[in-house]
Tab-separated table of C-alpha atoms and ligand atoms in Angstrom:
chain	number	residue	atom	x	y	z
G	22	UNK	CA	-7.177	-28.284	13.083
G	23	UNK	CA	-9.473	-28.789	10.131
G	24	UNK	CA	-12.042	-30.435	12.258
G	25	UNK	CA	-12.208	-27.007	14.617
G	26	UNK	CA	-12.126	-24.894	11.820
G	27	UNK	CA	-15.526	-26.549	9.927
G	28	UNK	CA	-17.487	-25.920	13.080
G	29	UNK	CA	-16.468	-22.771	13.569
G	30	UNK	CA	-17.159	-21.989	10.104
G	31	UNK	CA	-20.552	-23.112	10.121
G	32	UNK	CA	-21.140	-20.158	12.813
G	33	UNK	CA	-20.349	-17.690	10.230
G	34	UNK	CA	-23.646	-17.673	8.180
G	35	UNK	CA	-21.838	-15.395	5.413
G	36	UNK	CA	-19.097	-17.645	4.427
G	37	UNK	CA	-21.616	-20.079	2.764
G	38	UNK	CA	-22.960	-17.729	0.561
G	39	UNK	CA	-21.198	-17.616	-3.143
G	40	UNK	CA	-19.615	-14.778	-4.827
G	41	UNK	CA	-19.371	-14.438	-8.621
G	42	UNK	CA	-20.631	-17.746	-8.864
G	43	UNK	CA	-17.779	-18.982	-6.687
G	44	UNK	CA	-18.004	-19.998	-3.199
G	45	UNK	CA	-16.675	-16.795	-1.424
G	46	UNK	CA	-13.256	-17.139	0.264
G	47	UNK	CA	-12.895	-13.788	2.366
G	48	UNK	CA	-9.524	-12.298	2.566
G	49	UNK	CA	-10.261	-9.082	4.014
G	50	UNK	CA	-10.305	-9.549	7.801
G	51	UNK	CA	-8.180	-6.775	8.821
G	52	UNK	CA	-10.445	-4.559	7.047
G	53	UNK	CA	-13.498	-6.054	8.897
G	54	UNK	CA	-14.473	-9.316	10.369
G	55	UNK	CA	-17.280	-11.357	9.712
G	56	UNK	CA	-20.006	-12.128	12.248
G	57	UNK	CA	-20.794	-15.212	14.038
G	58	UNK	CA	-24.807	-16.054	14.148
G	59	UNK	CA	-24.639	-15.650	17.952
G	60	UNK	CA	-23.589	-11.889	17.811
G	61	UNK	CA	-26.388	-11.293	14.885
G	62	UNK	CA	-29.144	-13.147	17.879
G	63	UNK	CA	-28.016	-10.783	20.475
G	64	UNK	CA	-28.458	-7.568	18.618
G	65	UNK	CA	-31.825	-9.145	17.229
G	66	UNK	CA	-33.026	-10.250	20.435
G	67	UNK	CA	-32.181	-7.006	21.792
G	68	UNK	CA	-34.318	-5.113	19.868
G	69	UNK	CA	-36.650	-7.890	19.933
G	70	UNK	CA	-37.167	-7.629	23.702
G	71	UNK	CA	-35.155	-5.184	26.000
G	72	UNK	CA	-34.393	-1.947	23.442
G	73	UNK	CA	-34.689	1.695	25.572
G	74	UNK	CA	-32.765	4.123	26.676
G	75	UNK	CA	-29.990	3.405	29.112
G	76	UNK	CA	-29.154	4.984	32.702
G	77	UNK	CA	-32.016	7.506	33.120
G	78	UNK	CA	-35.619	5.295	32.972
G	79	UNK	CA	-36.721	3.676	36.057
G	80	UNK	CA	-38.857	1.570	33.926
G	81	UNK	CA	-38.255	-2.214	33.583
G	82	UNK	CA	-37.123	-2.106	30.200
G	83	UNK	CA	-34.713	0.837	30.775
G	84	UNK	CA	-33.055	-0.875	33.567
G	85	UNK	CA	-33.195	-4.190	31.267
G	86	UNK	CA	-31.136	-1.783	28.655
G	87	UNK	CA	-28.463	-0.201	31.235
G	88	UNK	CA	-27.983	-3.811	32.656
G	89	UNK	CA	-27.097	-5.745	29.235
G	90	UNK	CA	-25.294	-2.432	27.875
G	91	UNK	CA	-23.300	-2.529	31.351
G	92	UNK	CA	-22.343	-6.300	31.402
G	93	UNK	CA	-20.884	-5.777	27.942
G	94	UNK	CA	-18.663	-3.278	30.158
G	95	UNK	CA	-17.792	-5.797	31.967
G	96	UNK	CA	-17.202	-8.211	29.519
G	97	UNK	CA	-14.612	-5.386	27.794
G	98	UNK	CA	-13.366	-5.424	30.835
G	99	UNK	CA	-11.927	-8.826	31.040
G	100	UNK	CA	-11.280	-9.277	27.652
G	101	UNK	CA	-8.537	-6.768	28.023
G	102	UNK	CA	-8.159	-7.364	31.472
G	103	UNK	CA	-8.342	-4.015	32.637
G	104	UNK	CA	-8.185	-2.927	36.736
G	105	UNK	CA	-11.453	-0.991	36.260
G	106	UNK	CA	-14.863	-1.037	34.463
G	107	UNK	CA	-15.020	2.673	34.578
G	108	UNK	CA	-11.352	2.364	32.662
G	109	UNK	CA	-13.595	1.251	29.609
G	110	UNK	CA	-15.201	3.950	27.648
G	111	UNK	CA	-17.528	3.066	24.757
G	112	UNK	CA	-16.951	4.803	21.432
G	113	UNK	CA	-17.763	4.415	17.787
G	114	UNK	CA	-14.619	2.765	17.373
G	115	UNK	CA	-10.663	3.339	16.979
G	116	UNK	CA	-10.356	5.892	14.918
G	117	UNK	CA	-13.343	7.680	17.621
G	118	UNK	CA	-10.933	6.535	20.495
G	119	UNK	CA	-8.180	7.999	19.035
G	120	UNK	CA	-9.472	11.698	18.163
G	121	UNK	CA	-11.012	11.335	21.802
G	122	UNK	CA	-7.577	11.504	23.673
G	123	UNK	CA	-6.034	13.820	20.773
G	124	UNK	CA	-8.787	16.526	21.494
G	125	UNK	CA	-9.423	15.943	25.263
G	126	UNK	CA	-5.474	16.711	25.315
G	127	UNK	CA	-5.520	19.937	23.587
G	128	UNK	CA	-5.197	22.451	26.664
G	129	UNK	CA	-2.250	20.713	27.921
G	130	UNK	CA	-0.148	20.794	25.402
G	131	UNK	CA	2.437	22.907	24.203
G	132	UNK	CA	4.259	24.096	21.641
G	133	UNK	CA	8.161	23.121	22.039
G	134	UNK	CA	6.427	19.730	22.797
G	135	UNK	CA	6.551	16.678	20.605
G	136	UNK	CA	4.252	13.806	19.815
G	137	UNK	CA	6.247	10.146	18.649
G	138	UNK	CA	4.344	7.905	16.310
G	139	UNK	CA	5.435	5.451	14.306
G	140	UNK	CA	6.427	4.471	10.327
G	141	UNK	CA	3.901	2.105	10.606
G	142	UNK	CA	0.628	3.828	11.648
G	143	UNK	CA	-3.106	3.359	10.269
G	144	UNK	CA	-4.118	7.025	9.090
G	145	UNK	CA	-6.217	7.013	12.145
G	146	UNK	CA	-3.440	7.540	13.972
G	147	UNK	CA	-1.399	9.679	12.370
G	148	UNK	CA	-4.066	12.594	11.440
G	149	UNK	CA	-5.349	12.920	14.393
G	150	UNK	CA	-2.023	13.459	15.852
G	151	UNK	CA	-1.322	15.886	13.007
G	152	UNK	CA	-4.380	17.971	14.068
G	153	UNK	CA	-3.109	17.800	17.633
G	154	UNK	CA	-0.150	19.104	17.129
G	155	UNK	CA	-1.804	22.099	14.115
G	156	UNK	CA	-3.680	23.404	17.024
G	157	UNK	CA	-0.929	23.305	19.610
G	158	UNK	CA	2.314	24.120	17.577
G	159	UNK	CA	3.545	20.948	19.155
G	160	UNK	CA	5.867	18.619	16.941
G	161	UNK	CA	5.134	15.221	15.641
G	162	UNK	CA	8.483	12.740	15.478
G	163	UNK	CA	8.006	9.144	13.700
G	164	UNK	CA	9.616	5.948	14.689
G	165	UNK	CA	11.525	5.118	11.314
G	166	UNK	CA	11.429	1.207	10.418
G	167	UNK	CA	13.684	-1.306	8.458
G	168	UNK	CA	13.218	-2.475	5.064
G	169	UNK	CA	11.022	-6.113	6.753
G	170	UNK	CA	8.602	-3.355	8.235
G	171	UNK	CA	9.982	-3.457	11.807
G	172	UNK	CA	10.148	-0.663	14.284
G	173	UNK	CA	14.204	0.899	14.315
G	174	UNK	CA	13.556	0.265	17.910
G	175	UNK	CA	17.260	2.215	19.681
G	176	UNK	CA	16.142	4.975	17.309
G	177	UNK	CA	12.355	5.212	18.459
G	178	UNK	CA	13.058	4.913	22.152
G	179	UNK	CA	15.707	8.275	21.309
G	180	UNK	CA	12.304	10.489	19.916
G	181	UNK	CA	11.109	10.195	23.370
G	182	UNK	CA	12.124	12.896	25.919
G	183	UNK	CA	10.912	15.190	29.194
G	184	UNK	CA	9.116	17.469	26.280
G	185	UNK	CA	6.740	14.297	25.106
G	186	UNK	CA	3.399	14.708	24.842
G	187	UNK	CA	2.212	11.302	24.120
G	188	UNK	CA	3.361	8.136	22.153
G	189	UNK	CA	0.773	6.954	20.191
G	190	UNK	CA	1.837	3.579	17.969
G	191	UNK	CA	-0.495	0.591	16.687
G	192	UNK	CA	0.290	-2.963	18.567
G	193	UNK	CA	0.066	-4.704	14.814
G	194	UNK	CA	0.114	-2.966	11.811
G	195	UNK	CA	-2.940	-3.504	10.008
G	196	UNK	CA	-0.919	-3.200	6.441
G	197	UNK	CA	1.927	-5.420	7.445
G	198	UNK	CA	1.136	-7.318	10.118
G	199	UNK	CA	4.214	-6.764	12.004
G	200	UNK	CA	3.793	-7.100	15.617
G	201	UNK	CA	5.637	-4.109	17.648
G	202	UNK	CA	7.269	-4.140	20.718
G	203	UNK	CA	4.767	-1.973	22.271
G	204	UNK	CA	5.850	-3.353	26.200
G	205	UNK	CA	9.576	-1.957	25.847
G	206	UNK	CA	8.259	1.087	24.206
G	207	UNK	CA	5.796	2.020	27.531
G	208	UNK	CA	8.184	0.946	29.846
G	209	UNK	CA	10.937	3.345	27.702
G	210	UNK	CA	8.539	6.336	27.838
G	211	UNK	CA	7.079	6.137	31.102
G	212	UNK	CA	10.830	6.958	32.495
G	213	UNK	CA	9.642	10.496	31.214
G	214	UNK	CA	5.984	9.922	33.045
G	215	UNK	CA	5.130	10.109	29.249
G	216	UNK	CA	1.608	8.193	28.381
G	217	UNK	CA	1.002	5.770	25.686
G	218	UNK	CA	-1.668	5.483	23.201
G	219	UNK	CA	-2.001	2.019	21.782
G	220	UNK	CA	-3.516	1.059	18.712
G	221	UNK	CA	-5.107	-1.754	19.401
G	222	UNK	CA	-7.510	-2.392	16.286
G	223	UNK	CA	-5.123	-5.408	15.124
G	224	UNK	CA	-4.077	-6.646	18.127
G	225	UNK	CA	-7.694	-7.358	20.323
G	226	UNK	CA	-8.797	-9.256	17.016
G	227	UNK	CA	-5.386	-11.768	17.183
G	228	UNK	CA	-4.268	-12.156	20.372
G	229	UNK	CA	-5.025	-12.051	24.151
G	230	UNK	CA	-4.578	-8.515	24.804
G	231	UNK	CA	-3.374	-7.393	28.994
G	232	UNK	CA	-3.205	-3.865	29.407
G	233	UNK	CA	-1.813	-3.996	32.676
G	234	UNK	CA	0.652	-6.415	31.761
G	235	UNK	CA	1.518	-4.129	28.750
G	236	UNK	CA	1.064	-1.181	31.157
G	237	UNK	CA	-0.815	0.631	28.404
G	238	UNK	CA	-2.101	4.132	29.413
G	239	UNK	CA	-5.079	4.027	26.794
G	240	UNK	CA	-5.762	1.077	24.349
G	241	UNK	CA	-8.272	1.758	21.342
G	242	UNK	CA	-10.231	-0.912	19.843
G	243	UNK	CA	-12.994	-1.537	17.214
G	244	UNK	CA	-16.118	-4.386	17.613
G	245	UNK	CA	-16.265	-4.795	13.675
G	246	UNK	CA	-12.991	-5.937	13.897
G	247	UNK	CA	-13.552	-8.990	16.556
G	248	UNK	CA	-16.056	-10.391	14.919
G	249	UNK	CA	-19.000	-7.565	16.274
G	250	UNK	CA	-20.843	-4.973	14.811
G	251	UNK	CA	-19.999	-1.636	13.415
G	252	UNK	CA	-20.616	1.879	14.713
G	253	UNK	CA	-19.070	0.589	18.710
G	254	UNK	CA	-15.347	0.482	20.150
G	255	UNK	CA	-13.449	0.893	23.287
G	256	UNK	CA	-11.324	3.570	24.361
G	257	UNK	CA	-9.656	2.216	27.766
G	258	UNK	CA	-7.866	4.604	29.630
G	259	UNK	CA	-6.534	4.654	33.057
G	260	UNK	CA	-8.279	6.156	35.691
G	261	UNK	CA	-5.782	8.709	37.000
G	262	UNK	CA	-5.142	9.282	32.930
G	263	UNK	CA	-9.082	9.693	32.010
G	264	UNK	CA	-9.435	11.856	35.191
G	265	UNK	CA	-6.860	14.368	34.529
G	266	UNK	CA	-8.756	14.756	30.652
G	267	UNK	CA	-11.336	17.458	29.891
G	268	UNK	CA	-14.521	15.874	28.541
G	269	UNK	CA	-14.022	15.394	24.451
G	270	UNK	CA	-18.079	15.833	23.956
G	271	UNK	CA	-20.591	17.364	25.683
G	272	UNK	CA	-24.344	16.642	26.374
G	273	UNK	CA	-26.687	14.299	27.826
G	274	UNK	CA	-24.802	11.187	29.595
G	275	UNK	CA	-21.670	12.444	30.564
G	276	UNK	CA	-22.940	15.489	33.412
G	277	UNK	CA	-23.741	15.618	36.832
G	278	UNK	CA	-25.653	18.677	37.144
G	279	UNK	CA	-26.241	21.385	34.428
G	280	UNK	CA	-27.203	25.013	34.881
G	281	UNK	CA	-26.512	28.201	32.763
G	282	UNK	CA	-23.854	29.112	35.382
G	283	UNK	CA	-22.016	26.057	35.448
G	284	UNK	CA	-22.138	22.451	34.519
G	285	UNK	CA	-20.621	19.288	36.355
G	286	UNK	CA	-19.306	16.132	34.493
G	287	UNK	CA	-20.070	12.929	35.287
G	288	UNK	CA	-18.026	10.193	37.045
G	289	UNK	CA	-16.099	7.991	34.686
G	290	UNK	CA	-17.023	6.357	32.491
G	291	UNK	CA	-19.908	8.711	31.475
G	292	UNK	CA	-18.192	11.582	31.790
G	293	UNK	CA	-16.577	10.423	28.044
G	294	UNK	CA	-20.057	9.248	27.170
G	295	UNK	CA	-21.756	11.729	25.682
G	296	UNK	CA	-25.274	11.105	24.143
G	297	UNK	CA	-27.413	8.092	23.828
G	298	UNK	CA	-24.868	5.260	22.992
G	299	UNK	CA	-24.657	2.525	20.632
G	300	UNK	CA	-27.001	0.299	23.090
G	301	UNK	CA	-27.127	-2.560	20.609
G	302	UNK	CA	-23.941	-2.266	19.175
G	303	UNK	CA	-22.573	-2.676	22.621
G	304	UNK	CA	-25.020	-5.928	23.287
G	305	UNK	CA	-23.631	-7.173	20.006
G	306	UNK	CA	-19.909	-6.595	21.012
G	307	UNK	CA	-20.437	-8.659	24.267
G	308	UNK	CA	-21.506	-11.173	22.589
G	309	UNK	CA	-18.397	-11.209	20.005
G	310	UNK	CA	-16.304	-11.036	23.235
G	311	UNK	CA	-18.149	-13.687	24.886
G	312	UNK	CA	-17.807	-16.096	21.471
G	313	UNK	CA	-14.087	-15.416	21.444
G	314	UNK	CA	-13.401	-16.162	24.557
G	315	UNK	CA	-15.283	-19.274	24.646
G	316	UNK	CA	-12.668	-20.430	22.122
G	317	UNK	CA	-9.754	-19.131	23.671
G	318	UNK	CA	-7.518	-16.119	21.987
G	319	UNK	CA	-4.553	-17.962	22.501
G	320	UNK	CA	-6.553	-21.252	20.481
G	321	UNK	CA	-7.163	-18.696	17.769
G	322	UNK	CA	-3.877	-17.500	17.681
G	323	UNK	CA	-2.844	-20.533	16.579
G	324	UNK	CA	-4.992	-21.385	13.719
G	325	UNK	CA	-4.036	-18.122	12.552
G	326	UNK	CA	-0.678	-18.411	12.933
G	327	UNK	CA	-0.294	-22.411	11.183
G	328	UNK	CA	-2.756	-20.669	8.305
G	329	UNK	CA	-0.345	-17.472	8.078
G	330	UNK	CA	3.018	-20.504	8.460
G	331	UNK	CA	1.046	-22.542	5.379
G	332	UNK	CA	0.305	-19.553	3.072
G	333	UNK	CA	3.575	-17.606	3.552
G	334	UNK	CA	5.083	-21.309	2.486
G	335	UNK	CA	3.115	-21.938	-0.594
G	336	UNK	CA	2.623	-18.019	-1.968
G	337	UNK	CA	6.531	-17.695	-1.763
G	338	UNK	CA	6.473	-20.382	-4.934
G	339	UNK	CA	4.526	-18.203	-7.189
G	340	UNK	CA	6.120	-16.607	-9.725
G	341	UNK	CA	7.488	-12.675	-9.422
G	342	UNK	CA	6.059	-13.108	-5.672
G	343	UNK	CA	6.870	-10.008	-3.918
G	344	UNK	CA	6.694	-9.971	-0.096
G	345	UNK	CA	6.489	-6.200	2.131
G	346	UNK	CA	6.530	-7.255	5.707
G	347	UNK	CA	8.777	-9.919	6.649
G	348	UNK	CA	9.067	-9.397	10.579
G	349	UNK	CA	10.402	-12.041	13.139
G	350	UNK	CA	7.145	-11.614	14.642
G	351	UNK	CA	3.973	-10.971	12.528
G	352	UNK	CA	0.543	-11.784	12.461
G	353	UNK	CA	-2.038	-12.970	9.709
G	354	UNK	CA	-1.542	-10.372	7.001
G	355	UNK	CA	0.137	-11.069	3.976
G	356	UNK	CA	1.065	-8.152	1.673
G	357	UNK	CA	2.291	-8.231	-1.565
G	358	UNK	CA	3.132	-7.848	-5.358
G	359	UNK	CA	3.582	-9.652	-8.324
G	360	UNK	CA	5.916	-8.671	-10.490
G	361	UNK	CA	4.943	-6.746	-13.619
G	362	UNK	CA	0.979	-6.679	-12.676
G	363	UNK	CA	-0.945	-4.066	-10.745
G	364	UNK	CA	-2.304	-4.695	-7.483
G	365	UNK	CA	-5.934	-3.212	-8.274
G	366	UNK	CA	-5.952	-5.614	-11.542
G	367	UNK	CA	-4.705	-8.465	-9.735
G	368	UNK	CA	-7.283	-8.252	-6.292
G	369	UNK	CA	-10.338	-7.518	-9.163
G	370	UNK	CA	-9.625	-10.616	-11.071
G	371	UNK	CA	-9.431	-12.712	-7.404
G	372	UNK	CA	-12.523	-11.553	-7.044
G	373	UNK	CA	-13.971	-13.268	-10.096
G	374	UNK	CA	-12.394	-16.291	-8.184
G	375	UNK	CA	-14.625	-15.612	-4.962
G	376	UNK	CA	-11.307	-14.744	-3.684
G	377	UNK	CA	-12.120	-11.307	-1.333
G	378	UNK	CA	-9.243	-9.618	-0.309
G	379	UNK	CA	-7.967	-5.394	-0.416
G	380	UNK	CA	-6.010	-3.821	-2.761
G	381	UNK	CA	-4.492	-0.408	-2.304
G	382	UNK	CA	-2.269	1.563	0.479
G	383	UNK	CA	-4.726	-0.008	2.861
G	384	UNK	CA	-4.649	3.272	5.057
G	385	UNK	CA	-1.020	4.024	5.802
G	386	UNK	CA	0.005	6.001	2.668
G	387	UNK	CA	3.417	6.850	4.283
G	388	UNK	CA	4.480	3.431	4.552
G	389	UNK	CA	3.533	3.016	0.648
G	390	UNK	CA	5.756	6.011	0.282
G	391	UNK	CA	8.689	4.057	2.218
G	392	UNK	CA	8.709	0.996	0.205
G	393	UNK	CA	8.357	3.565	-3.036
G	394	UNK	CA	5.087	1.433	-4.161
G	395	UNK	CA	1.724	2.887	-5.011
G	396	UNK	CA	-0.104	-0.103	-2.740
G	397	UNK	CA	-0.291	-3.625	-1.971
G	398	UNK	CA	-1.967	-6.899	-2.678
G	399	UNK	CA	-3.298	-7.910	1.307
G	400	UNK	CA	-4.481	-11.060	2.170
G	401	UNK	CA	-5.512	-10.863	5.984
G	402	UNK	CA	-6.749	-13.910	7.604
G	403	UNK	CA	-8.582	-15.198	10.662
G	404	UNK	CA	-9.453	-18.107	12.317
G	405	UNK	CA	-12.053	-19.328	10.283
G	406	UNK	CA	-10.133	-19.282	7.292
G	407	UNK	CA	-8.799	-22.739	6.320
G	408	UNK	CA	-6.479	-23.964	4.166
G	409	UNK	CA	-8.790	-24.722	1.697
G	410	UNK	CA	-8.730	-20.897	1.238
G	411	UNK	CA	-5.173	-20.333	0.961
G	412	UNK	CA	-5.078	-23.167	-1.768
G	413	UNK	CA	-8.306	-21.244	-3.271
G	414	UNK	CA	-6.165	-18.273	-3.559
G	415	UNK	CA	-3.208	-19.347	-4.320
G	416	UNK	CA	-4.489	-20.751	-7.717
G	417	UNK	CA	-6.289	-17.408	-7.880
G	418	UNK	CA	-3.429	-15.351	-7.666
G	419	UNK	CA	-1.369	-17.869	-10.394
G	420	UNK	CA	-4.271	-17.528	-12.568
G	421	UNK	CA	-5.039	-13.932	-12.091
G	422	UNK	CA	-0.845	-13.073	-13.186
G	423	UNK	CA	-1.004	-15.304	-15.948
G	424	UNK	CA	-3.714	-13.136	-17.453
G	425	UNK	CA	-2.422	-10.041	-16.624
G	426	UNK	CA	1.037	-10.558	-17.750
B	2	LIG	C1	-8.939	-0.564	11.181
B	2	LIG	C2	-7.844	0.137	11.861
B	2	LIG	C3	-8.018	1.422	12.395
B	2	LIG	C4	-9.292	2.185	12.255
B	2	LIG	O1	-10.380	1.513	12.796
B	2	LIG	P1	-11.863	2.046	12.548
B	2	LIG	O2	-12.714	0.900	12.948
B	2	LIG	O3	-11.970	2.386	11.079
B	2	LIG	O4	-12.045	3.249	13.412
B	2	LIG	C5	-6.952	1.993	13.048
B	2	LIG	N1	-5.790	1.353	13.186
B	2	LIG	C6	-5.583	0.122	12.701
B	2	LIG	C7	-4.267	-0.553	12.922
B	2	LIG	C8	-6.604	-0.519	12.014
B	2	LIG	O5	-6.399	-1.740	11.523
């Protein structure tokens, strides 16, 4: 494993650099991942030698543009293995994705209907849902959890009935790491031809995702968080799902014909397109998708996993160690407290270590509320972390709680 893990860290030109006069050990991937050189190159070279707009120029460099800005459709498309390119609409990210189905919904719902979430949700999917159901009269219902930050699941699968709107619940919570049973949960609410909204900003980054094997009705990722730039996601939806959905946005992109009388849309995928997109951010994502791949999710997986085996092991013996989120099956977050010091004290001296990692109620402020704590220490890891930087923050974190206590 170590082997692997040097020469995939040597791909990362960040995680050389120093911090604080320490050699920076970063912490915070479920916040945002760091960037291989090759997806850095393809944004470059796309400005470098293809950048205009996409889809209406019948010059060479516009079709250049609309061909690498569609192969990173494709690309999506198998990374998540959906039936259909046009299933895969580009957005600014999750939290985009998400407010995209929430509004495009708005005219069908009702009041006397009901929207499930979960205990566990990012605030990006909770507000939205909130807003939803503000502007509909509609009712939100959460799917309570267990003290080890697992989904209640008997009493989830109840919330759902003929009068649900949508189920909208993240595949891995971002502040626990717990990884839900999102495939019993579809299968439960599609008995009431109800459609599921997954979260999948944790999941695409740690695991080989399959929405048709999951059976997902839309699945919401962001690029920044597998390894790709900022500003560009992926709302996948399916077809018969996207096609029964007003437009969220309109302008440029997503018509077929306007007049002052009456405009047309545009044919999927556009049609949720609106506006010149995030050409380069979507070159840059391809190439992120195209660099995972090569290694395999499920190779990944594993380093992540033996990393997330070897830290839970050796943080367990620190002193006053505090663990929230102890499900069967989790993956590479760690979240915690030390006894008698504060979280924001404790991540700002493990940063004098070179020791990066995110302090707070790391977007779920409800779940804070459950465990009655004001936040959490999280230490989120991917695969090319090594165990070097577990034993780098380890020490940090012994340190760190000596001083504060
Ligand atoms: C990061 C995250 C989001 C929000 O993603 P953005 O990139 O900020 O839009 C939503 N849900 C989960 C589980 C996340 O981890």
């Amino acid at each position: 494993m170590n082997t692997i893990a040097t020469d995939i860290r040597n791909d990362f030109p960040i995680l050389s650099r120093e911090v604080n006069g320490k050699p920076l050990v970063y912490l915070d991937n479920a916040a945002s991942t760091q960037k291989p050189s090759v997806v850095i190159a393809a944004i470059k070279n796309y400005y470098e030698t293809i950048n205009a707009n996409v889809h209406r120029g019948n010059h060479l460099l516009s079709q250049l543009a609309t061909d690498a800005v569609e192969q990173a459709r494709d690309k999506t498309q198998a990374f998540i293995n959906a039936a259909e390119r046009e299933e895969i609409i580009f957005t600014k990210g999750t939290t985009d994705g998400i407010n995209t189905i929430a509004s495009s919904m708005t005219s069908m719902v009702k009041s006397g209907q009901n929207v499930v979430i979960s205990a566990l949700e990012h605030h990006s999917n909770i507000v939205p849902w909130q807003m939803l159901c503000e502007r509909t009269g509609a009712k939100l219902r959460v799917i309570p959890i267990n003290q080890k930050g697992e989904w209640i699941l008997e009493e989830g699968l109840s919330l759902i009935d003929e009068h649900t709107a949508i189920v909208a619940v993240n595949h891995i919570s971002n502040a626990l790491g717990t990884i839900n049973p999102v495939k019993s949960l579809i299968e439960h609410a599609h008995r009431f031809d109800v459609p599921v909204l997954i979260d999948g900003a944790q999941s695409a980054p740690h695991m080989a995702v399959d929405v048709q094997d999951l059976d997902a009705d839309f699945y919401c990722f962001s690029a920044h968080k597998i390894c790709g730039p900022t500003g560009i996601g992926v709302l996948f939806g399916k077809r018969e799902r996207l096609e029964a959905l007003p437009p969220y946005q309109g302008g440029g992109e997503m018509i077929k014909t306007v007049s002052f009388e009456k405009t047309t849309y545009a044919e999927l995928p556009f049609k949720f397109e609106a506006g010149t997109p995030n050409m380069a951010g979507m070159v840059g994502m391809g190439a992120a998708i195209d660099y995972l791949t090569a290694h395999g999710m499920n190779k990944l997986k594993a380093i992540e996993d033996e990393l997330l085996n070897y830290a839970t092991k050796k943080m367990s013996a620190i002193e006053g160690m505090r663990f929230y989120g102890t499900a069967e099956k989790k993956a590479s977050v760690i979240s915690f407290l030390i006894d008698g010091v504060h979280p924001y004290d404790l991540g700002t001296l493990m940063d004098k270590f070179g020791v990066a990692v995110r302090t707070g109620h790391h977007c779920a402020q409800p779940l804070m509320d459950f465990y009655n704590i004001p936040g959490t220490v999280r230490a989120s890891f991917a695969f090319y972390n090594n165990k070097n930087d577990v034993d780098v923050m380890v020490e940090a974190i012994e340190k760190s709680a000596m001083m504060l206590r």
